[in-house]
Amino acid sequence: MGGTGIQAHAAHGYALWDDLKYPEGFTAFDYVNTDAPKGGELRLVSNLRFSTFDKYNPFTLKGSSPAYIADLMFETLLYTPMDETASGYGLLAEDVEVAPDRLSAVFKLRREARFHDGSPVEAADVKHSFDTLRGPLAMPQYATLLQEVKEAQVVDRLTVRFVFKVPNRELPLTVGTLPVFSRHWGTKDGQPKPFDQIVTDTPLASGPYRIGPVRFGRDITYVRDPHYWGRDLNVRRGTANFERITVKIYKDNTARLEALKAGEFDFMSFYSAGDWARRVNGRRFDSGELVKQEFAHRHPAGWQSYVLNTRRPQLQDARVREALGLALDYDWMNRQLFYNGYPRVKDLFGNTQCEATGLPSEPERALLERWRGQVPEAVFGPMYQPPTTEGEGRSLRDNLRRARELLAQAGWTYRDGALRNAQGQAMVLTYLDSREGGIRTVSPWMRNLQKLGIRLNFQAVDFALYQQRMDQFDFDIVTINFQGTHNPGQEMVEYFGSKAAGTEGSSNFTGVKSPAVDALLGRILSASSKDELLPACRALDRVIMHSHYLIPQWTLTAHRLVYNAWRTAHKSPMPPYALAEQWAMFTWWAAKGGPDAPPTRAGTP
């Protein structure tokens, strides 16, 4: 395959824009240790916010599935390595052929691919998985993700063709990285159950691990399949090294941290600056058993933000939303609460080529000009910058003064002890959270909003109710950590597309319904080169951020990890695009010397 991404023949993988890093016939990915011993146990802590699980089906909306089940048990046609951003290499598929017009992609399955019951993985299973995931009984995100895929066709027993509605370079990767499961999963008395009724049926999948011992509410153990069909593939060589991966569940962050210090598990990511700075210490750290380390990565910054639900009447005016952002003194919060540990998020595409900066380029301006009058006039000027209270002539007082001006322009004035509109209604908003401790970071903002006459209430609910209210868009303000991307595509439609705004369970939490945004999303999806993609995503960046749907929060430029150096070993450096837990689960291995003693050899290869 050449740099254009157009394929005239079947290839061992597919890359969105450039040549694949690894040539046909490559031995293994650079970041794995092909000599890693097999065996031992990796003990993890659940990265999910709910405290238990009640199903094994991770693809339906109702209920909670255990952490990492999709990663460890379900496989895809193509595998995305941890050192590339937009490539896929044959896993279940031995090759992929993308039509020159990009209106279809054909995948040839490996004859040796097997589900856990020993049955072969066939094209009919791939089609069944595709049809099920985009159907009404699966999470609605899949329907949005696959809306530009017309159909999946069974060509023969081991060949499946996906037909696309429009030429879109991303779609071969989209369908190539969908989870595949057996069409017989959930069959009862020879009849398939509706997908949302497949709850505790053991997944009939093809991955390297299967479900082992389970203690509901406490832990789940995945055991390595001794008959795993793909263990000798180049995309699997040096991976799945642990015999068992046990995921433990703790009720709260304090319990997790104390369990880590007590040696109850081997690996944990940290997102609390306070914990990282002051509480990650103790006897096991002093002995060298537990290691505290930051691993720099090249992930997009993402856009963790306060999300303002524009379905609410009080939040429909962009001037009100901008005023709310001006009351957030992030610089003070970073100093006083976060130990200066978090750079601030600035936009949708930080740390990627898609990030908009300075004034719009000519291609960006050309895309925006059509919508002049329907997008904020500020999009034609410098790129949005979050308010700051640092530097000469900048202070919280100045920001609040500007906020009052904006609120007055929007018809909100202070009288009778509150900020009120023309009808006399007070500005009262609610911040929804599933963690009582979340009030710590919201309180400074609440105090500043009080100075404007705005009352922001904090409401903590249990996670199940929180999820239900999020699915129904029943909130004013929440915090969401949106994962960024180097290659914006269909997921942006799920976040900002008009259709998703009216679909319960979608990820358009802001409620954006804008013809201009829809048009820019269309240009992103139809881009045939980076020269077409980059102006479109930068223009989108400007429109979303200058519309103040989001109040940017903070990001991390490194994985903050604690791991047990006596029980685990890994290869350095960390691959640049690895997710921390996936890196450990798939490429680390059990250290020599036993589970409770220092390893016999130091260092990593």
PDB file of N, CA and C in Angstrom, residues 32-120:
ATOM      1  N   VAL A  32       7.272  -5.061  22.048  1.00  0.00           N
ATOM      2  CA  VAL A  32       7.065  -6.267  22.858  1.00  0.00           C
ATOM      3  C   VAL A  32       8.387  -6.990  23.082  1.00  0.00           C
ATOM      4  N   ASN A  33       8.417  -7.827  24.099  1.00  0.00           N
ATOM      5  CA  ASN A  33       9.547  -8.711  24.364  1.00  0.00           C
ATOM      6  C   ASN A  33       9.144 -10.110  23.890  1.00  0.00           C
ATOM      7  N   THR A  34       9.686 -10.528  22.763  1.00  0.00           N
ATOM      8  CA  THR A  34       9.281 -11.818  22.199  1.00  0.00           C
ATOM      9  C   THR A  34       9.778 -12.996  23.037  1.00  0.00           C
ATOM     10  N   ASP A  35      10.710 -12.732  23.952  1.00  0.00           N
ATOM     11  CA  ASP A  35      11.209 -13.788  24.837  1.00  0.00           C
ATOM     12  C   ASP A  35      10.566 -13.748  26.207  1.00  0.00           C
ATOM     13  N   ALA A  36       9.519 -12.943  26.350  1.00  0.00           N
ATOM     14  CA  ALA A  36       8.880 -12.831  27.667  1.00  0.00           C
ATOM     15  C   ALA A  36       8.340 -14.186  28.113  1.00  0.00           C
ATOM     16  N   PRO A  37       8.607 -14.583  29.349  1.00  0.00           N
ATOM     17  CA  PRO A  37       8.087 -15.875  29.839  1.00  0.00           C
ATOM     18  C   PRO A  37       6.569 -15.813  30.012  1.00  0.00           C
ATOM     19  N   LYS A  38       5.933 -16.952  29.859  1.00  0.00           N
ATOM     20  CA  LYS A  38       4.497 -17.057  30.072  1.00  0.00           C
ATOM     21  C   LYS A  38       4.241 -17.584  31.482  1.00  0.00           C
ATOM     22  N   GLY A  39       3.211 -17.040  32.124  1.00  0.00           N
ATOM     23  CA  GLY A  39       2.863 -17.530  33.448  1.00  0.00           C
ATOM     24  C   GLY A  39       2.632 -16.408  34.429  1.00  0.00           C
ATOM     25  N   GLY A  40       2.310 -16.786  35.660  1.00  0.00           N
ATOM     26  CA  GLY A  40       2.123 -15.807  36.717  1.00  0.00           C
ATOM     27  C   GLY A  40       0.782 -15.097  36.635  1.00  0.00           C
ATOM     28  N   GLU A  41       0.616 -14.146  37.535  1.00  0.00           N
ATOM     29  CA  GLU A  41      -0.656 -13.431  37.651  1.00  0.00           C
ATOM     30  C   GLU A  41      -0.403 -11.931  37.713  1.00  0.00           C
ATOM     31  N   LEU A  42      -1.196 -11.185  36.985  1.00  0.00           N
ATOM     32  CA  LEU A  42      -1.226  -9.729  37.083  1.00  0.00           C
ATOM     33  C   LEU A  42      -2.496  -9.349  37.828  1.00  0.00           C
ATOM     34  N   ARG A  43      -2.337  -8.628  38.922  1.00  0.00           N
ATOM     35  CA  ARG A  43      -3.486  -8.212  39.727  1.00  0.00           C
ATOM     36  C   ARG A  43      -3.731  -6.731  39.482  1.00  0.00           C
ATOM     37  N   LEU A  44      -4.895  -6.439  38.911  1.00  0.00           N
ATOM     38  CA  LEU A  44      -5.265  -5.074  38.582  1.00  0.00           C
ATOM     39  C   LEU A  44      -6.409  -4.604  39.468  1.00  0.00           C
ATOM     40  N   VAL A  45      -6.650  -3.317  39.413  1.00  0.00           N
ATOM     41  CA  VAL A  45      -7.808  -2.741  40.072  1.00  0.00           C
ATOM     42  C   VAL A  45      -8.739  -2.244  38.980  1.00  0.00           C
ATOM     43  N   SER A  46     -10.027  -2.404  39.173  1.00  0.00           N
ATOM     44  CA  SER A  46     -10.992  -1.958  38.176  1.00  0.00           C
ATOM     45  C   SER A  46     -10.859  -0.462  37.946  1.00  0.00           C
ATOM     46  N   ASN A  47     -10.869  -0.071  36.679  1.00  0.00           N
ATOM     47  CA  ASN A  47     -10.791   1.349  36.338  1.00  0.00           C
ATOM     48  C   ASN A  47     -12.168   1.956  36.145  1.00  0.00           C
ATOM     49  N   LEU A  48     -13.213   1.218  36.474  1.00  0.00           N
ATOM     50  CA  LEU A  48     -14.575   1.701  36.293  1.00  0.00           C
ATOM     51  C   LEU A  48     -15.098   2.317  37.587  1.00  0.00           C
ATOM     52  N   ARG A  49     -16.054   3.217  37.425  1.00  0.00           N
ATOM     53  CA  ARG A  49     -16.540   3.953  38.590  1.00  0.00           C
ATOM     54  C   ARG A  49     -17.608   3.184  39.353  1.00  0.00           C
ATOM     55  N   PHE A  50     -18.262   2.215  38.720  1.00  0.00           N
ATOM     56  CA  PHE A  50     -19.244   1.446  39.491  1.00  0.00           C
ATOM     57  C   PHE A  50     -18.537   0.357  40.274  1.00  0.00           C
ATOM     58  N   SER A  51     -19.164  -0.055  41.383  1.00  0.00           N
ATOM     59  CA  SER A  51     -18.481  -0.894  42.359  1.00  0.00           C
ATOM     60  C   SER A  51     -18.701  -2.385  42.156  1.00  0.00           C
ATOM     61  N   THR A  52     -19.483  -2.769  41.148  1.00  0.00           N
ATOM     62  CA  THR A  52     -19.645  -4.186  40.864  1.00  0.00           C
ATOM     63  C   THR A  52     -20.043  -4.339  39.404  1.00  0.00           C
ATOM     64  N   PHE A  53     -20.374  -5.547  38.982  1.00  0.00           N
ATOM     65  CA  PHE A  53     -20.856  -5.778  37.627  1.00  0.00           C
ATOM     66  C   PHE A  53     -21.969  -6.808  37.684  1.00  0.00           C
ATOM     67  N   ASP A  54     -22.851  -6.743  36.686  1.00  0.00           N
ATOM     68  CA  ASP A  54     -23.999  -7.640  36.684  1.00  0.00           C
ATOM     69  C   ASP A  54     -24.239  -8.280  35.321  1.00  0.00           C
ATOM     70  N   LYS A  55     -23.267  -8.165  34.422  1.00  0.00           N
ATOM     71  CA  LYS A  55     -23.414  -8.772  33.100  1.00  0.00           C
ATOM     72  C   LYS A  55     -22.041  -9.010  32.502  1.00  0.00           C
ATOM     73  N   TYR A  56     -21.996  -9.856  31.483  1.00  0.00           N
ATOM     74  CA  TYR A  56     -20.763 -10.107  30.735  1.00  0.00           C
ATOM     75  C   TYR A  56     -20.821  -9.515  29.330  1.00  0.00           C
ATOM     76  N   ASN A  57     -21.918  -8.901  28.983  1.00  0.00           N
ATOM     77  CA  ASN A  57     -22.072  -8.310  27.649  1.00  0.00           C
ATOM     78  C   ASN A  57     -21.699  -6.837  27.720  1.00  0.00           C
ATOM     79  N   PRO A  58     -20.546  -6.453  27.169  1.00  0.00           N
ATOM     80  CA  PRO A  58     -20.115  -5.051  27.293  1.00  0.00           C
ATOM     81  C   PRO A  58     -20.701  -4.129  26.225  1.00  0.00           C
ATOM     82  N   PHE A  59     -21.589  -4.640  25.384  1.00  0.00           N
ATOM     83  CA  PHE A  59     -22.042  -3.872  24.221  1.00  0.00           C
ATOM     84  C   PHE A  59     -23.485  -3.401  24.331  1.00  0.00           C
ATOM     85  N   THR A  60     -24.136  -3.637  25.456  1.00  0.00           N
ATOM     86  CA  THR A  60     -25.504  -3.176  25.645  1.00  0.00           C
ATOM     87  C   THR A  60     -25.536  -2.060  26.678  1.00  0.00           C
ATOM     88  N   LEU A  61     -26.626  -1.299  26.652  1.00  0.00           N
ATOM     89  CA  LEU A  61     -26.696  -0.087  27.458  1.00  0.00           C
ATOM     90  C   LEU A  61     -27.001  -0.380  28.917  1.00  0.00           C
ATOM     91  N   LYS A  62     -27.910  -1.301  29.173  1.00  0.00           N
ATOM     92  CA  LYS A  62     -28.360  -1.552  30.533  1.00  0.00           C
ATOM     93  C   LYS A  62     -27.381  -2.448  31.281  1.00  0.00           C
ATOM     94  N   GLY A  63     -27.108  -2.102  32.528  1.00  0.00           N
ATOM     95  CA  GLY A  63     -26.249  -2.927  33.356  1.00  0.00           C
ATOM     96  C   GLY A  63     -24.786  -2.522  33.285  1.00  0.00           C
ATOM     97  N   SER A  64     -23.951  -3.231  34.064  1.00  0.00           N
ATOM     98  CA  SER A  64     -22.523  -2.931  34.164  1.00  0.00           C
ATOM     99  C   SER A  64     -21.721  -4.190  33.905  1.00  0.00           C
ATOM    100  N   SER A  65     -20.783  -4.115  32.970  1.00  0.00           N
ATOM    101  CA  SER A  65     -19.919  -5.260  32.672  1.00  0.00           C
ATOM    102  C   SER A  65     -18.580  -5.086  33.385  1.00  0.00           C
ATOM    103  N   PRO A  66     -17.833  -6.170  33.607  1.00  0.00           N
ATOM    104  CA  PRO A  66     -16.558  -6.056  34.325  1.00  0.00           C
ATOM    105  C   PRO A  66     -15.499  -5.337  33.492  1.00  0.00           C
ATOM    106  N   ALA A  67     -14.568  -4.741  34.198  1.00  0.00           N
ATOM    107  CA  ALA A  67     -13.498  -4.000  33.543  1.00  0.00           C
ATOM    108  C   ALA A  67     -12.674  -4.909  32.643  1.00  0.00           C
ATOM    109  N   TYR A  68     -12.283  -4.398  31.487  1.00  0.00           N
ATOM    110  CA  TYR A  68     -11.328  -4.983  30.540  1.00  0.00           C
ATOM    111  C   TYR A  68     -11.853  -6.219  29.808  1.00  0.00           C
ATOM    112  N   ILE A  69     -13.136  -6.556  29.967  1.00  0.00           N
ATOM    113  CA  ILE A  69     -13.630  -7.770  29.321  1.00  0.00           C
ATOM    114  C   ILE A  69     -13.570  -7.660  27.805  1.00  0.00           C
ATOM    115  N   ALA A  70     -13.870  -6.476  27.264  1.00  0.00           N
ATOM    116  CA  ALA A  70     -13.824  -6.316  25.811  1.00  0.00           C
ATOM    117  C   ALA A  70     -12.389  -6.425  25.297  1.00  0.00           C
ATOM    118  N   ASP A  71     -11.424  -5.875  26.030  1.00  0.00           N
ATOM    119  CA  ASP A  71     -10.023  -5.910  25.592  1.00  0.00           C
ATOM    120  C   ASP A  71      -9.469  -7.328  25.587  1.00  0.00           C
ATOM    121  N   LEU A  72      -9.802  -8.100  26.601  1.00  0.00           N
ATOM    122  CA  LEU A  72      -9.150  -9.393  26.805  1.00  0.00           C
ATOM    123  C   LEU A  72      -9.843 -10.544  26.076  1.00  0.00           C
ATOM    124  N   MET A  73     -11.133 -10.390  25.788  1.00  0.00           N
ATOM    125  CA  MET A  73     -11.875 -11.525  25.253  1.00  0.00           C
ATOM    126  C   MET A  73     -12.308 -11.373  23.799  1.00  0.00           C
ATOM    127  N   PHE A  74     -12.574 -10.161  23.364  1.00  0.00           N
ATOM    128  CA  PHE A  74     -13.120  -9.950  22.025  1.00  0.00           C
ATOM    129  C   PHE A  74     -12.034  -9.445  21.078  1.00  0.00           C
ATOM    130  N   GLU A  75     -11.977 -10.023  19.898  1.00  0.00           N
ATOM    131  CA  GLU A  75     -10.977  -9.623  18.914  1.00  0.00           C
ATOM    132  C   GLU A  75     -11.626  -8.917  17.735  1.00  0.00           C
ATOM    133  N   THR A  76     -10.771  -8.360  16.896  1.00  0.00           N
ATOM    134  CA  THR A  76     -11.208  -7.573  15.758  1.00  0.00           C
ATOM    135  C   THR A  76     -10.523  -8.077  14.495  1.00  0.00           C
ATOM    136  N   LEU A  77     -11.023  -7.637  13.350  1.00  0.00           N
ATOM    137  CA  LEU A  77     -10.408  -8.033  12.083  1.00  0.00           C
ATOM    138  C   LEU A  77      -8.989  -7.503  11.983  1.00  0.00           C
ATOM    139  N   LEU A  78      -8.804  -6.260  12.407  1.00  0.00           N
ATOM    140  CA  LEU A  78      -7.495  -5.613  12.381  1.00  0.00           C
ATOM    141  C   LEU A  78      -7.092  -5.241  13.799  1.00  0.00           C
ATOM    142  N   TYR A  79      -5.785  -5.229  14.056  1.00  0.00           N
ATOM    143  CA  TYR A  79      -5.265  -4.862  15.370  1.00  0.00           C
ATOM    144  C   TYR A  79      -4.480  -3.559  15.248  1.00  0.00           C
ATOM    145  N   THR A  80      -4.803  -2.595  16.102  1.00  0.00           N
ATOM    146  CA  THR A  80      -4.112  -1.308  16.097  1.00  0.00           C
ATOM    147  C   THR A  80      -2.948  -1.355  17.080  1.00  0.00           C
ATOM    148  N   PRO A  81      -1.712  -1.198  16.613  1.00  0.00           N
ATOM    149  CA  PRO A  81      -0.565  -1.277  17.525  1.00  0.00           C
ATOM    150  C   PRO A  81      -0.455  -0.040  18.404  1.00  0.00           C
ATOM    151  N   MET A  82       0.387  -0.132  19.419  1.00  0.00           N
ATOM    152  CA  MET A  82       0.533   0.940  20.392  1.00  0.00           C
ATOM    153  C   MET A  82       1.559   1.981  19.986  1.00  0.00           C
ATOM    154  N   ASP A  83       2.169   1.810  18.796  1.00  0.00           N
ATOM    155  CA  ASP A  83       3.156   2.796  18.352  1.00  0.00           C
ATOM    156  C   ASP A  83       2.775   3.448  17.041  1.00  0.00           C
ATOM    157  N   GLU A  84       1.504   3.364  16.656  1.00  0.00           N
ATOM    158  CA  GLU A  84       0.981   4.068  15.495  1.00  0.00           C
ATOM    159  C   GLU A  84      -0.393   4.625  15.851  1.00  0.00           C
ATOM    160  N   THR A  85      -0.816   5.651  15.124  1.00  0.00           N
ATOM    161  CA  THR A  85      -2.073   6.307  15.476  1.00  0.00           C
ATOM    162  C   THR A  85      -3.234   5.910  14.588  1.00  0.00           C
ATOM    163  N   ALA A  86      -3.003   5.433  13.404  1.00  0.00           N
ATOM    164  CA  ALA A  86      -4.120   5.182  12.485  1.00  0.00           C
ATOM    165  C   ALA A  86      -3.790   4.047  11.531  1.00  0.00           C
ATOM    166  N   SER A  87      -3.379   2.926  12.087  1.00  0.00           N
ATOM    167  CA  SER A  87      -3.051   1.754  11.286  1.00  0.00           C
ATOM    168  C   SER A  87      -3.683   0.524  11.908  1.00  0.00           C
ATOM    169  N   GLY A  88      -3.937  -0.464  11.077  1.00  0.00           N
ATOM    170  CA  GLY A  88      -4.439  -1.731  11.564  1.00  0.00           C
ATOM    171  C   GLY A  88      -3.796  -2.871  10.809  1.00  0.00           C
ATOM    172  N   TYR A  89      -3.382  -3.918  11.524  1.00  0.00           N
ATOM    173  CA  TYR A  89      -2.737  -5.089  10.929  1.00  0.00           C
ATOM    174  C   TYR A  89      -3.627  -6.303  11.153  1.00  0.00           C
ATOM    175  N   GLY A  90      -3.570  -7.234  10.223  1.00  0.00           N
ATOM    176  CA  GLY A  90      -4.459  -8.368  10.247  1.00  0.00           C
ATOM    177  C   GLY A  90      -4.395  -9.176  11.528  1.00  0.00           C
ATOM    178  N   LEU A  91      -5.553  -9.340  12.193  1.00  0.00           N
ATOM    179  CA  LEU A  91      -5.678 -10.208  13.362  1.00  0.00           C
ATOM    180  C   LEU A  91      -6.605 -11.364  12.993  1.00  0.00           C
ATOM    181  N   LEU A  92      -7.905 -11.190  13.109  1.00  0.00           N
ATOM    182  CA  LEU A  92      -8.814 -12.211  12.612  1.00  0.00           C
ATOM    183  C   LEU A  92      -8.749 -12.307  11.087  1.00  0.00           C
ATOM    184  N   ALA A  93      -8.458 -11.182  10.458  1.00  0.00           N
ATOM    185  CA  ALA A  93      -8.315 -11.166   8.995  1.00  0.00           C
ATOM    186  C   ALA A  93      -6.854 -11.323   8.624  1.00  0.00           C
ATOM    187  N   GLU A  94      -6.584 -12.106   7.600  1.00  0.00           N
ATOM    188  CA  GLU A  94      -5.204 -12.245   7.145  1.00  0.00           C
ATOM    189  C   GLU A  94      -4.837 -11.153   6.146  1.00  0.00           C
ATOM    190  N   ASP A  95      -5.846 -10.581   5.496  1.00  0.00           N
ATOM    191  CA  ASP A  95      -5.552  -9.448   4.614  1.00  0.00           C
ATOM    192  C   ASP A  95      -6.812  -8.600   4.427  1.00  0.00           C
ATOM    193  N   VAL A  96      -6.604  -7.402   3.917  1.00  0.00           N
ATOM    194  CA  VAL A  96      -7.685  -6.457   3.656  1.00  0.00           C
ATOM    195  C   VAL A  96      -7.424  -5.807   2.307  1.00  0.00           C
ATOM    196  N   GLU A  97      -8.486  -5.631   1.549  1.00  0.00           N
ATOM    197  CA  GLU A  97      -8.391  -4.961   0.253  1.00  0.00           C
ATOM    198  C   GLU A  97      -9.434  -3.857   0.211  1.00  0.00           C
ATOM    199  N   VAL A  98      -8.972  -2.627   0.042  1.00  0.00           N
ATOM    200  CA  VAL A  98      -9.852  -1.471  -0.038  1.00  0.00           C
ATOM    201  C   VAL A  98      -9.986  -1.076  -1.502  1.00  0.00           C
ATOM    202  N   ALA A  99     -11.212  -0.932  -1.972  1.00  0.00           N
ATOM    203  CA  ALA A  99     -11.448  -0.597  -3.374  1.00  0.00           C
ATOM    204  C   ALA A  99     -10.860   0.771  -3.693  1.00  0.00           C
ATOM    205  N   PRO A 100     -10.382   0.967  -4.921  1.00  0.00           N
ATOM    206  CA  PRO A 100      -9.815   2.264  -5.297  1.00  0.00           C
ATOM    207  C   PRO A 100     -10.778   3.431  -5.109  1.00  0.00           C
ATOM    208  N   ASP A 101     -12.087   3.190  -5.226  1.00  0.00           N
ATOM    209  CA  ASP A 101     -13.049   4.274  -5.013  1.00  0.00           C
ATOM    210  C   ASP A 101     -13.434   4.433  -3.543  1.00  0.00           C
ATOM    211  N   ARG A 102     -12.841   3.613  -2.692  1.00  0.00           N
ATOM    212  CA  ARG A 102     -13.061   3.638  -1.242  1.00  0.00           C
ATOM    213  C   ARG A 102     -14.523   3.410  -0.853  1.00  0.00           C
ATOM    214  N   LEU A 103     -15.261   2.740  -1.681  1.00  0.00           N
ATOM    215  CA  LEU A 103     -16.656   2.463  -1.378  1.00  0.00           C
ATOM    216  C   LEU A 103     -16.873   1.055  -0.835  1.00  0.00           C
ATOM    217  N   SER A 104     -15.795   0.313  -0.647  1.00  0.00           N
ATOM    218  CA  SER A 104     -15.921  -1.018  -0.055  1.00  0.00           C
ATOM    219  C   SER A 104     -14.563  -1.478   0.446  1.00  0.00           C
ATOM    220  N   ALA A 105     -14.613  -2.469   1.341  1.00  0.00           N
ATOM    221  CA  ALA A 105     -13.399  -3.100   1.848  1.00  0.00           C
ATOM    222  C   ALA A 105     -13.693  -4.577   2.039  1.00  0.00           C
ATOM    223  N   VAL A 106     -12.777  -5.410   1.599  1.00  0.00           N
ATOM    224  CA  VAL A 106     -12.938  -6.856   1.676  1.00  0.00           C
ATOM    225  C   VAL A 106     -11.893  -7.411   2.639  1.00  0.00           C
ATOM    226  N   PHE A 107     -12.353  -8.226   3.593  1.00  0.00           N
ATOM    227  CA  PHE A 107     -11.472  -8.855   4.576  1.00  0.00           C
ATOM    228  C   PHE A 107     -11.507 -10.363   4.382  1.00  0.00           C
ATOM    229  N   LYS A 108     -10.340 -10.962   4.288  1.00  0.00           N
ATOM    230  CA  LYS A 108     -10.212 -12.412   4.195  1.00  0.00           C
ATOM    231  C   LYS A 108      -9.831 -12.936   5.566  1.00  0.00           C
ATOM    232  N   LEU A 109     -10.673 -13.795   6.145  1.00  0.00           N
ATOM    233  CA  LEU A 109     -10.429 -14.299   7.495  1.00  0.00           C
ATOM    234  C   LEU A 109      -9.377 -15.402   7.491  1.00  0.00           C
ATOM    235  N   ARG A 110      -8.699 -15.534   8.614  1.00  0.00           N
ATOM    236  CA  ARG A 110      -7.712 -16.603   8.772  1.00  0.00           C
ATOM    237  C   ARG A 110      -8.438 -17.930   9.002  1.00  0.00           C
ATOM    238  N   ARG A 111      -7.991 -18.952   8.311  1.00  0.00           N
ATOM    239  CA  ARG A 111      -8.621 -20.267   8.459  1.00  0.00           C
ATOM    240  C   ARG A 111      -8.478 -20.811   9.870  1.00  0.00           C
ATOM    241  N   GLU A 112      -7.389 -20.410  10.561  1.00  0.00           N
ATOM    242  CA  GLU A 112      -7.130 -20.981  11.877  1.00  0.00           C
ATOM    243  C   GLU A 112      -7.875 -20.254  13.000  1.00  0.00           C
ATOM    244  N   ALA A 113      -8.524 -19.127  12.705  1.00  0.00           N
ATOM    245  CA  ALA A 113      -9.193 -18.347  13.748  1.00  0.00           C
ATOM    246  C   ALA A 113     -10.330 -19.153  14.369  1.00  0.00           C
ATOM    247  N   ARG A 114     -10.361 -19.194  15.709  1.00  0.00           N
ATOM    248  CA  ARG A 114     -11.342 -20.003  16.417  1.00  0.00           C
ATOM    249  C   ARG A 114     -11.940 -19.231  17.606  1.00  0.00           C
ATOM    250  N   PHE A 115     -13.225 -19.486  17.847  1.00  0.00           N
ATOM    251  CA  PHE A 115     -13.852 -19.021  19.071  1.00  0.00           C
ATOM    252  C   PHE A 115     -13.471 -19.963  20.213  1.00  0.00           C
ATOM    253  N   HIS A 116     -13.831 -19.576  21.422  1.00  0.00           N
ATOM    254  CA  HIS A 116     -13.418 -20.345  22.590  1.00  0.00           C
ATOM    255  C   HIS A 116     -14.019 -21.751  22.640  1.00  0.00           C
ATOM    256  N   ASP A 117     -15.110 -21.983  21.922  1.00  0.00           N
ATOM    257  CA  ASP A 117     -15.681 -23.330  21.897  1.00  0.00           C
ATOM    258  C   ASP A 117     -15.085 -24.184  20.784  1.00  0.00           C
ATOM    259  N   GLY A 118     -14.077 -23.633  20.085  1.00  0.00           N
ATOM    260  CA  GLY A 118     -13.413 -24.370  19.027  1.00  0.00           C
ATOM    261  C   GLY A 118     -14.014 -24.192  17.647  1.00  0.00           C
ATOM    262  N   SER A 119     -15.145 -23.518  17.554  1.00  0.00           N
ATOM    263  CA  SER A 119     -15.767 -23.307  16.245  1.00  0.00           C
ATOM    264  C   SER A 119     -15.011 -22.234  15.467  1.00  0.00           C
ATOM    265  N   PRO A 120     -14.988 -22.329  14.133  1.00  0.00           N
ATOM    266  CA  PRO A 120     -14.239 -21.361  13.344  1.00  0.00           C
ATOM    267  C   PRO A 120     -14.908 -19.993  13.311  1.00  0.00           C
TER     268      PRO A 120
END
